[in-house]
Amino acid sequence: MNKPVPVILDADPGHDDAIAWVVANASKDLKILACTAVNGNCNVHKAQYNARRVMTLIGLNAPVAAGRNCPLYRESLSAPANIHGESGLDGPALPEPVMELEECSAVELMARTLKNSDEPVTIVATGPLTNVAQLLLAHPELKNRIARISLMGGGIKYGNWTPAAEFNILFDPEAADIVFSSGIPIIMAGLDVTEKALIKPEDVEAIKAISNPVSEIVWQWLEFFYRFHLSIGYRGAPMHDVCAVMALIHPEVFTMQSMYVKIETSGMYTTGKTVGDIYNVTGIKPNATCLIDVDRPEFVRLLTEYIRCYSEVQ
Ligand code: RIB
Ligand code: CA
């Protein structure tokens, strides 16, 4: 087995963020150095509390810090409570955090982590890109300490918050533009793939049957997350954020295409769109490896096996 890849997890938990962290923490291919909370699905105060509760549930022992509670230059969008609930992570009761929040900001924890790592670190971003962009603005000298950014965001063919824009990118389009223009290798898990990475009711039953302390929570998160998506016609719960983790540890389950992606920051109808040059008509060198398809049965099998790993821990 290769040496585990050092990662920083940046998220706005969020049900699918939480399940992404369940997978990341179970994988022996990743070494989680730090966790940071970002404003998105809920305000950053709720996001950091949810992050620490998830870390406590899964036994993830790493420093955790909170980012700013607004996008770089805009007002926050308000995510309706019917997707993740008032708390941002409604559903089953979760343990109270066993770790304190770091006194430093998310950006300073990221910077400290990059400086202290003996090799470049991968950032797994599954919320708006505010923290990551701020890190690049405040510490340009650390850019070469970032190996790559695996992010959930955007959609080459369509959006989910507007017809053009996906939530994470639209929430802070200027931050996304800074990240996509940084030159750091990007893996983009956009809606084109994440809406195919569905957990269907029969998959939830298989997870429920595992019956370990983590699976007991995950199946209830899935049921909560699926309830909203079922109401708008989905045939399962889309594991948006899990794709950003799975792309690092099981790239073989995805079809990927490298392309130049530019973020629209001032379109009347298209602000927040990830404009992907699928046919390379601009001739500009690709800046992102976009996930465009997934072997869903294998994705679900792997996700289920990572949840089963928590049986051995008990
Ligand atoms: O558009 C999907 C993204 O927004 C995911 O990160 C999910 O957490 C939602 O909040
Ligand atoms: Ca998220």
mmCIF file of C-alpha atoms and ligand atoms in Angstrom:
data_model
loop_
_atom_site.group_PDB
_atom_site.id
_atom_site.type_symbol
_atom_site.label_atom_id
_atom_site.label_comp_id
_atom_site.label_asym_id
_atom_site.label_seq_id
_atom_site.Cartn_x
_atom_site.Cartn_y
_atom_site.Cartn_z
ATOM 1 C CA MET A 1 0.000 0.000 0.000
ATOM 2 C CA ASN A 2 1.202 3.476 -0.830
ATOM 3 C CA LYS A 3 1.841 6.054 1.874
ATOM 4 C CA PRO A 4 -1.444 7.745 2.935
ATOM 5 C CA VAL A 5 -2.138 11.079 1.234
ATOM 6 C CA PRO A 6 -2.181 13.983 3.738
ATOM 7 C CA VAL A 7 -5.450 15.933 3.485
ATOM 8 C CA ILE A 8 -7.291 18.915 4.935
ATOM 9 C CA LEU A 9 -11.100 18.528 4.950
ATOM 10 C CA ASP A 10 -13.003 21.808 4.399
ATOM 11 C CA ALA A 11 -16.784 21.539 4.543
ATOM 12 C CA ASP A 12 -20.183 22.976 5.458
ATOM 13 C CA PRO A 13 -21.738 19.881 7.112
ATOM 14 C CA GLY A 14 -24.327 19.194 5.679
ATOM 15 C CA HIS A 15 -25.458 15.567 5.345
ATOM 16 C CA ASP A 16 -23.376 14.691 2.313
ATOM 17 C CA ASP A 17 -20.335 16.484 3.761
ATOM 18 C CA ALA A 18 -20.705 14.365 6.892
ATOM 19 C CA ILE A 19 -20.878 11.130 4.896
ATOM 20 C CA ALA A 20 -17.836 12.260 2.901
ATOM 21 C CA TRP A 21 -15.944 12.614 6.192
ATOM 22 C CA VAL A 22 -17.147 9.142 7.294
ATOM 23 C CA VAL A 23 -15.526 7.723 4.148
ATOM 24 C CA ALA A 24 -12.356 9.834 4.372
ATOM 25 C CA ASN A 25 -11.804 8.855 7.986
ATOM 26 C CA ALA A 26 -12.283 5.147 7.239
ATOM 27 C CA SER A 27 -9.888 5.147 4.287
ATOM 28 C CA LYS A 28 -6.337 3.972 4.943
ATOM 29 C CA ASP A 29 -5.272 5.905 1.839
ATOM 30 C CA LEU A 30 -5.822 9.292 3.488
ATOM 31 C CA LYS A 31 -4.261 10.928 6.555
ATOM 32 C CA ILE A 32 -6.533 13.714 7.817
ATOM 33 C CA LEU A 33 -4.326 16.516 9.179
ATOM 34 C CA ALA A 34 -6.999 19.142 9.892
ATOM 35 C CA CYS A 35 -10.666 19.979 9.442
ATOM 36 C CA THR A 36 -12.161 23.397 8.686
ATOM 37 C CA ALA A 37 -15.756 24.611 8.627
ATOM 38 C CA VAL A 38 -17.097 27.021 6.041
ATOM 39 C CA ASN A 39 -20.330 29.018 5.787
ATOM 40 C CA GLY A 40 -22.681 27.413 3.283
ATOM 41 C CA ASN A 41 -25.420 24.898 4.049
ATOM 42 C CA CYS A 42 -25.715 26.687 7.379
ATOM 43 C CA ASN A 43 -23.897 29.531 9.081
ATOM 44 C CA VAL A 44 -20.320 28.798 10.091
ATOM 45 C CA HIS A 45 -21.191 28.574 13.805
ATOM 46 C CA LYS A 46 -23.539 25.668 13.068
ATOM 47 C CA ALA A 47 -21.120 24.219 10.518
ATOM 48 C CA GLN A 48 -18.250 24.080 13.017
ATOM 49 C CA TYR A 49 -20.472 22.525 15.684
ATOM 50 C CA ASN A 50 -21.698 19.933 13.185
ATOM 51 C CA ALA A 51 -18.135 19.274 12.065
ATOM 52 C CA ARG A 52 -17.024 18.593 15.635
ATOM 53 C CA ARG A 53 -20.033 16.338 16.294
ATOM 54 C CA VAL A 54 -19.294 14.309 13.168
ATOM 55 C CA MET A 55 -15.606 14.065 14.132
ATOM 56 C CA THR A 56 -16.642 12.844 17.575
ATOM 57 C CA LEU A 57 -19.009 10.254 16.109
ATOM 58 C CA ILE A 58 -16.357 8.792 13.782
ATOM 59 C CA GLY A 59 -13.424 9.111 16.184
ATOM 60 C CA LEU A 60 -11.574 11.606 14.007
ATOM 61 C CA ASN A 61 -8.916 13.279 16.132
ATOM 62 C CA ALA A 62 -7.635 16.363 14.291
ATOM 63 C CA PRO A 63 -7.557 20.118 14.901
ATOM 64 C CA VAL A 64 -10.717 21.889 13.709
ATOM 65 C CA ALA A 65 -11.305 25.587 13.065
ATOM 66 C CA ALA A 66 -14.039 27.822 11.681
ATOM 67 C CA GLY A 67 -13.856 30.156 8.707
ATOM 68 C CA ARG A 68 -15.561 33.518 8.213
ATOM 69 C CA ASN A 69 -19.327 33.674 8.179
ATOM 70 C CA CYS A 70 -19.726 35.325 4.782
ATOM 71 C CA PRO A 71 -18.452 35.031 1.210
ATOM 72 C CA LEU A 72 -15.467 37.106 0.118
ATOM 73 C CA TYR A 73 -17.430 39.989 -1.378
ATOM 74 C CA ARG A 74 -21.114 39.062 -1.300
ATOM 75 C CA GLU A 75 -23.953 38.490 1.132
ATOM 76 C CA SER A 76 -24.566 34.848 2.070
ATOM 77 C CA LEU A 77 -27.191 32.926 0.159
ATOM 78 C CA SER A 78 -29.667 31.323 2.524
ATOM 79 C CA ALA A 79 -29.918 27.570 2.058
ATOM 80 C CA PRO A 80 -33.550 26.541 2.735
ATOM 81 C CA ALA A 81 -33.896 24.503 5.905
ATOM 82 C CA ASN A 82 -35.746 21.744 4.065
ATOM 83 C CA ILE A 83 -32.493 20.396 2.605
ATOM 84 C CA HIS A 84 -30.251 19.985 5.668
ATOM 85 C CA GLY A 85 -32.631 21.225 8.391
ATOM 86 C CA GLU A 86 -32.373 24.134 10.839
ATOM 87 C CA SER A 87 -29.183 22.772 12.414
ATOM 88 C CA GLY A 88 -27.601 22.105 9.023
ATOM 89 C CA LEU A 89 -27.447 18.424 9.969
ATOM 90 C CA ASP A 90 -30.947 17.486 11.137
ATOM 91 C CA GLY A 91 -31.984 13.888 11.747
ATOM 92 C CA PRO A 92 -30.474 11.538 14.309
ATOM 93 C CA ALA A 93 -29.112 12.764 17.620
ATOM 94 C CA LEU A 94 -25.336 13.173 17.523
ATOM 95 C CA PRO A 95 -22.757 13.090 20.318
ATOM 96 C CA GLU A 96 -21.632 16.376 21.819
ATOM 97 C CA PRO A 97 -18.144 17.328 20.564
ATOM 98 C CA VAL A 98 -15.208 15.967 22.574
ATOM 99 C CA MET A 99 -12.806 18.481 21.026
ATOM 100 C CA GLU A 100 -12.668 22.256 21.315
ATOM 101 C CA LEU A 101 -12.624 24.534 18.309
ATOM 102 C CA GLU A 102 -9.146 25.930 17.592
ATOM 103 C CA GLU A 103 -8.795 29.591 18.566
ATOM 104 C CA CYS A 104 -7.242 30.401 15.205
ATOM 105 C CA SER A 105 -9.258 30.845 12.027
ATOM 106 C CA ALA A 106 -9.734 28.162 9.403
ATOM 107 C CA VAL A 107 -7.266 29.955 7.143
ATOM 108 C CA GLU A 108 -4.604 30.053 9.855
ATOM 109 C CA LEU A 109 -5.138 26.369 10.680
ATOM 110 C CA MET A 110 -4.826 25.528 6.983
ATOM 111 C CA ALA A 111 -1.646 27.616 6.733
ATOM 112 C CA ARG A 112 -0.140 26.043 9.853
ATOM 113 C CA THR A 113 -0.973 22.584 8.560
ATOM 114 C CA LEU A 114 0.626 23.268 5.173
ATOM 115 C CA LYS A 115 3.775 24.664 6.811
ATOM 116 C CA ASN A 116 4.128 21.727 9.183
ATOM 117 C CA SER A 117 3.524 18.958 6.657
ATOM 118 C CA ASP A 118 6.629 17.212 5.313
ATOM 119 C CA GLU A 119 4.913 16.902 1.929
ATOM 120 C CA PRO A 120 2.340 18.843 -0.105
ATOM 121 C CA VAL A 121 -1.217 18.476 1.212
ATOM 122 C CA THR A 122 -4.445 17.750 -0.672
ATOM 123 C CA ILE A 123 -7.430 19.959 0.214
ATOM 124 C CA VAL A 124 -10.843 18.281 0.006
ATOM 125 C CA ALA A 125 -13.374 21.110 -0.275
ATOM 126 C CA THR A 126 -17.054 20.181 -0.155
ATOM 127 C CA GLY A 127 -18.611 23.558 0.559
ATOM 128 C CA PRO A 128 -18.263 27.077 -0.841
ATOM 129 C CA LEU A 129 -14.609 27.874 -1.591
ATOM 130 C CA THR A 130 -14.354 30.890 0.686
ATOM 131 C CA ASN A 131 -11.772 29.402 3.090
ATOM 132 C CA VAL A 132 -9.608 27.988 0.303
ATOM 133 C CA ALA A 133 -9.628 31.274 -1.616
ATOM 134 C CA GLN A 134 -8.803 33.225 1.528
ATOM 135 C CA LEU A 135 -5.881 30.866 2.167
ATOM 136 C CA LEU A 136 -4.531 31.563 -1.334
ATOM 137 C CA LEU A 137 -4.988 35.324 -0.904
ATOM 138 C CA ALA A 138 -3.430 35.483 2.571
ATOM 139 C CA HIS A 139 -0.621 32.969 1.978
ATOM 140 C CA PRO A 140 0.463 32.949 -1.672
ATOM 141 C CA GLU A 141 3.810 31.613 -0.464
ATOM 142 C CA LEU A 142 2.105 28.350 0.536
ATOM 143 C CA LYS A 143 0.525 27.605 -2.858
ATOM 144 C CA ASN A 144 3.255 25.085 -3.671
ATOM 145 C CA ARG A 145 2.486 23.249 -0.433
ATOM 146 C CA ILE A 146 -0.958 22.334 -1.851
ATOM 147 C CA ALA A 147 -0.731 19.160 -3.930
ATOM 148 C CA ARG A 148 -4.223 19.459 -5.400
ATOM 149 C CA ILE A 149 -7.760 20.477 -4.518
ATOM 150 C CA SER A 150 -10.485 17.849 -4.820
ATOM 151 C CA LEU A 151 -13.751 19.769 -4.681
ATOM 152 C CA MET A 152 -17.449 19.264 -4.983
ATOM 153 C CA GLY A 153 -18.823 22.148 -6.962
ATOM 154 C CA GLY A 154 -20.230 23.326 -10.244
ATOM 155 C CA GLY A 155 -21.748 21.459 -13.104
ATOM 156 C CA ILE A 156 -20.610 21.588 -16.721
ATOM 157 C CA LYS A 157 -24.067 21.002 -18.125
ATOM 158 C CA TYR A 158 -26.390 22.615 -15.554
ATOM 159 C CA GLY A 159 -26.857 24.106 -12.106
ATOM 160 C CA ASN A 160 -29.028 23.245 -9.129
ATOM 161 C CA TRP A 161 -29.439 26.682 -7.538
ATOM 162 C CA THR A 162 -30.007 28.552 -10.738
ATOM 163 C CA PRO A 163 -30.280 26.930 -14.165
ATOM 164 C CA ALA A 164 -26.605 27.792 -14.615
ATOM 165 C CA ALA A 165 -25.023 27.576 -11.175
ATOM 166 C CA GLU A 166 -24.465 24.950 -8.500
ATOM 167 C CA PHE A 167 -24.823 25.987 -4.842
ATOM 168 C CA ASN A 168 -21.177 25.811 -3.638
ATOM 169 C CA ILE A 169 -19.894 27.884 -6.547
ATOM 170 C CA LEU A 170 -22.784 30.365 -6.576
ATOM 171 C CA PHE A 171 -22.429 30.946 -2.830
ATOM 172 C CA ASP A 172 -19.018 32.530 -3.422
ATOM 173 C CA PRO A 173 -18.211 32.806 -7.145
ATOM 174 C CA GLU A 174 -15.255 35.141 -6.609
ATOM 175 C CA ALA A 175 -13.699 32.578 -4.267
ATOM 176 C CA ALA A 176 -14.258 29.843 -6.838
ATOM 177 C CA ASP A 177 -12.665 32.008 -9.538
ATOM 178 C CA ILE A 178 -9.567 32.504 -7.361
ATOM 179 C CA VAL A 179 -9.310 28.732 -6.797
ATOM 180 C CA PHE A 180 -9.872 27.739 -10.443
ATOM 181 C CA SER A 181 -7.378 30.413 -11.592
ATOM 182 C CA SER A 182 -4.718 29.394 -9.047
ATOM 183 C CA GLY A 183 -2.907 26.839 -11.199
ATOM 184 C CA ILE A 184 -3.245 24.244 -8.432
ATOM 185 C CA PRO A 185 -4.401 20.882 -9.878
ATOM 186 C CA ILE A 186 -8.164 20.568 -9.365
ATOM 187 C CA ILE A 187 -10.422 17.544 -9.358
ATOM 188 C CA MET A 188 -13.954 18.849 -9.881
ATOM 189 C CA ALA A 189 -16.870 16.698 -8.769
ATOM 190 C CA GLY A 190 -19.707 18.603 -10.390
ATOM 191 C CA LEU A 191 -23.402 17.829 -10.697
ATOM 192 C CA ASP A 192 -22.735 15.967 -13.956
ATOM 193 C CA VAL A 193 -21.398 13.115 -11.838
ATOM 194 C CA THR A 194 -22.709 13.744 -8.316
ATOM 195 C CA GLU A 195 -26.318 13.456 -9.405
ATOM 196 C CA LYS A 196 -25.518 9.985 -10.739
ATOM 197 C CA ALA A 197 -23.891 8.979 -7.432
ATOM 198 C CA LEU A 198 -27.268 8.204 -5.904
ATOM 199 C CA ILE A 199 -27.964 6.167 -2.785
ATOM 200 C CA LYS A 200 -31.308 4.486 -3.440
ATOM 201 C CA PRO A 201 -33.717 3.128 -0.801
ATOM 202 C CA GLU A 202 -32.424 -0.427 -1.290
ATOM 203 C CA ASP A 203 -28.882 0.819 -0.687
ATOM 204 C CA VAL A 204 -30.016 2.478 2.548
ATOM 205 C CA GLU A 205 -31.437 -0.873 3.713
ATOM 206 C CA ALA A 206 -28.021 -2.511 3.150
ATOM 207 C CA ILE A 207 -26.335 0.234 5.195
ATOM 208 C CA LYS A 208 -28.976 -0.082 7.914
ATOM 209 C CA ALA A 209 -28.216 -3.823 8.116
ATOM 210 C CA ILE A 210 -24.580 -3.130 9.051
ATOM 211 C CA SER A 211 -25.717 -2.092 12.547
ATOM 212 C CA ASN A 212 -22.624 -0.378 13.870
ATOM 213 C CA PRO A 213 -22.693 3.005 15.699
ATOM 214 C CA VAL A 214 -21.785 4.921 12.541
ATOM 215 C CA SER A 215 -24.066 3.057 10.126
ATOM 216 C CA GLU A 216 -26.924 3.711 12.557
ATOM 217 C CA ILE A 217 -26.424 7.436 12.026
ATOM 218 C CA VAL A 218 -25.567 7.339 8.331
ATOM 219 C CA TRP A 219 -28.751 5.551 7.242
ATOM 220 C CA GLN A 220 -30.809 8.156 9.128
ATOM 221 C CA TRP A 221 -28.847 10.982 7.481
ATOM 222 C CA LEU A 222 -29.543 9.346 4.125
ATOM 223 C CA GLU A 223 -33.244 9.040 4.837
ATOM 224 C CA PHE A 224 -33.418 12.711 5.870
ATOM 225 C CA PHE A 225 -31.429 13.875 2.815
ATOM 226 C CA TYR A 226 -33.438 11.639 0.484
ATOM 227 C CA ARG A 227 -36.780 12.990 1.774
ATOM 228 C CA PHE A 228 -36.115 16.423 0.247
ATOM 229 C CA HIS A 229 -34.677 15.004 -2.977
ATOM 230 C CA LEU A 230 -37.555 12.559 -3.409
ATOM 231 C CA SER A 231 -39.927 15.535 -3.155
ATOM 232 C CA ILE A 232 -38.249 17.089 -6.210
ATOM 233 C CA GLY A 233 -38.120 13.886 -8.237
ATOM 234 C CA TYR A 234 -34.784 12.266 -7.404
ATOM 235 C CA ARG A 235 -34.636 8.450 -7.309
ATOM 236 C CA GLY A 236 -32.051 8.511 -4.520
ATOM 237 C CA ALA A 237 -29.929 10.715 -2.264
ATOM 238 C CA PRO A 238 -27.165 12.363 -4.330
ATOM 239 C CA MET A 239 -23.797 11.843 -2.657
ATOM 240 C CA HIS A 240 -22.391 15.110 -3.970
ATOM 241 C CA ASP A 241 -19.565 15.577 -1.477
ATOM 242 C CA VAL A 242 -18.648 11.901 -1.170
ATOM 243 C CA CYS A 243 -17.527 12.069 -4.825
ATOM 244 C CA ALA A 244 -14.770 14.551 -3.934
ATOM 245 C CA VAL A 245 -13.327 12.022 -1.460
ATOM 246 C CA MET A 246 -13.987 8.887 -3.549
ATOM 247 C CA ALA A 247 -12.213 10.480 -6.537
ATOM 248 C CA LEU A 248 -9.003 10.495 -4.477
ATOM 249 C CA ILE A 249 -9.189 6.941 -3.145
ATOM 250 C CA HIS A 250 -11.016 5.169 -5.992
ATOM 251 C CA PRO A 251 -10.534 7.156 -9.209
ATOM 252 C CA GLU A 252 -11.250 3.930 -11.099
ATOM 253 C CA VAL A 253 -14.983 4.229 -10.446
ATOM 254 C CA PHE A 254 -15.178 7.540 -12.313
ATOM 255 C CA THR A 255 -14.891 8.692 -15.883
ATOM 256 C CA MET A 256 -12.877 11.921 -15.927
ATOM 257 C CA GLN A 257 -12.166 14.591 -18.516
ATOM 258 C CA SER A 258 -9.560 17.346 -18.226
ATOM 259 C CA MET A 259 -10.757 20.723 -19.445
ATOM 260 C CA TYR A 260 -10.397 24.460 -18.947
ATOM 261 C CA VAL A 261 -13.041 25.694 -16.505
ATOM 262 C CA LYS A 262 -13.727 29.390 -15.963
ATOM 263 C CA ILE A 263 -16.063 30.725 -13.295
ATOM 264 C CA GLU A 264 -18.661 33.283 -14.361
ATOM 265 C CA THR A 265 -18.773 36.024 -11.718
ATOM 266 C CA SER A 266 -20.900 38.692 -13.420
ATOM 267 C CA GLY A 267 -23.494 37.131 -15.711
ATOM 268 C CA MET A 268 -27.046 38.413 -15.482
ATOM 269 C CA TYR A 269 -28.383 34.828 -15.621
ATOM 270 C CA THR A 270 -25.187 32.821 -15.332
ATOM 271 C CA THR A 271 -23.266 34.055 -12.297
ATOM 272 C CA GLY A 272 -21.685 31.062 -10.536
ATOM 273 C CA LYS A 273 -21.591 28.906 -13.665
ATOM 274 C CA THR A 274 -18.570 26.645 -14.166
ATOM 275 C CA VAL A 275 -18.000 27.292 -17.853
ATOM 276 C CA GLY A 276 -16.270 24.118 -19.045
ATOM 277 C CA ASP A 277 -14.422 24.083 -22.365
ATOM 278 C CA ILE A 278 -15.381 20.471 -23.158
ATOM 279 C CA TYR A 279 -14.150 20.622 -26.779
ATOM 280 C CA ASN A 280 -11.129 22.840 -26.006
ATOM 281 C CA VAL A 281 -12.368 25.479 -28.397
ATOM 282 C CA THR A 282 -10.395 28.144 -26.501
ATOM 283 C CA GLY A 283 -7.145 26.233 -26.802
ATOM 284 C CA ILE A 284 -6.464 27.166 -23.166
ATOM 285 C CA LYS A 285 -4.600 24.526 -21.138
ATOM 286 C CA PRO A 286 -6.988 22.533 -18.897
ATOM 287 C CA ASN A 287 -7.047 23.611 -15.234
ATOM 288 C CA ALA A 288 -9.395 20.925 -13.911
ATOM 289 C CA THR A 289 -10.011 17.203 -14.128
ATOM 290 C CA CYS A 290 -13.791 16.965 -14.203
ATOM 291 C CA LEU A 291 -15.668 13.860 -13.124
ATOM 292 C CA ILE A 292 -18.275 13.175 -15.797
ATOM 293 C CA ASP A 293 -19.563 9.689 -15.004
ATOM 294 C CA VAL A 294 -19.528 7.094 -12.231
ATOM 295 C CA ASP A 295 -19.955 3.328 -11.872
ATOM 296 C CA ARG A 296 -22.815 3.747 -9.402
ATOM 297 C CA PRO A 297 -23.059 0.147 -8.170
ATOM 298 C CA GLU A 298 -19.334 0.078 -7.405
ATOM 299 C CA PHE A 299 -19.513 3.532 -5.796
ATOM 300 C CA VAL A 300 -22.326 2.318 -3.517
ATOM 301 C CA ARG A 301 -20.479 -0.920 -2.710
ATOM 302 C CA LEU A 302 -17.363 0.983 -1.703
ATOM 303 C CA LEU A 303 -19.316 3.521 0.354
ATOM 304 C CA THR A 304 -21.055 0.663 2.176
ATOM 305 C CA GLU A 305 -17.740 -1.070 2.872
ATOM 306 C CA TYR A 306 -16.219 2.105 4.309
ATOM 307 C CA ILE A 307 -19.180 2.401 6.670
ATOM 308 C CA ARG A 308 -18.738 -1.246 7.624
ATOM 309 C CA CYS A 309 -15.132 -0.442 8.683
ATOM 310 C CA TYR A 310 -16.550 1.181 11.824
ATOM 311 C CA SER A 311 -17.711 -2.240 13.041
ATOM 312 C CA GLU A 312 -14.088 -3.288 13.505
ATOM 313 C CA VAL A 313 -13.281 -0.216 15.580
ATOM 314 C CA GLN A 314 -15.901 -1.009 18.245
HETATM 315 O O1 RIB B 1 -24.829 21.480 -4.606
HETATM 316 C C1 RIB B 1 -24.397 20.455 -3.748
HETATM 317 C C2 RIB B 1 -23.581 21.008 -2.632
HETATM 318 O O2 RIB B 1 -24.376 21.867 -1.859
HETATM 319 C C3 RIB B 1 -23.073 19.944 -1.654
HETATM 320 O O3 RIB B 1 -21.823 20.339 -1.142
HETATM 321 C C4 RIB B 1 -24.130 19.883 -0.581
HETATM 322 O O4 RIB B 1 -23.534 19.852 0.732
HETATM 323 C C5 RIB B 1 -24.975 21.124 -0.796
HETATM 324 O O5 RIB B 1 -24.981 21.918 0.267
HETATM 325 CA CA CA B 2 -21.319 20.546 1.195
#
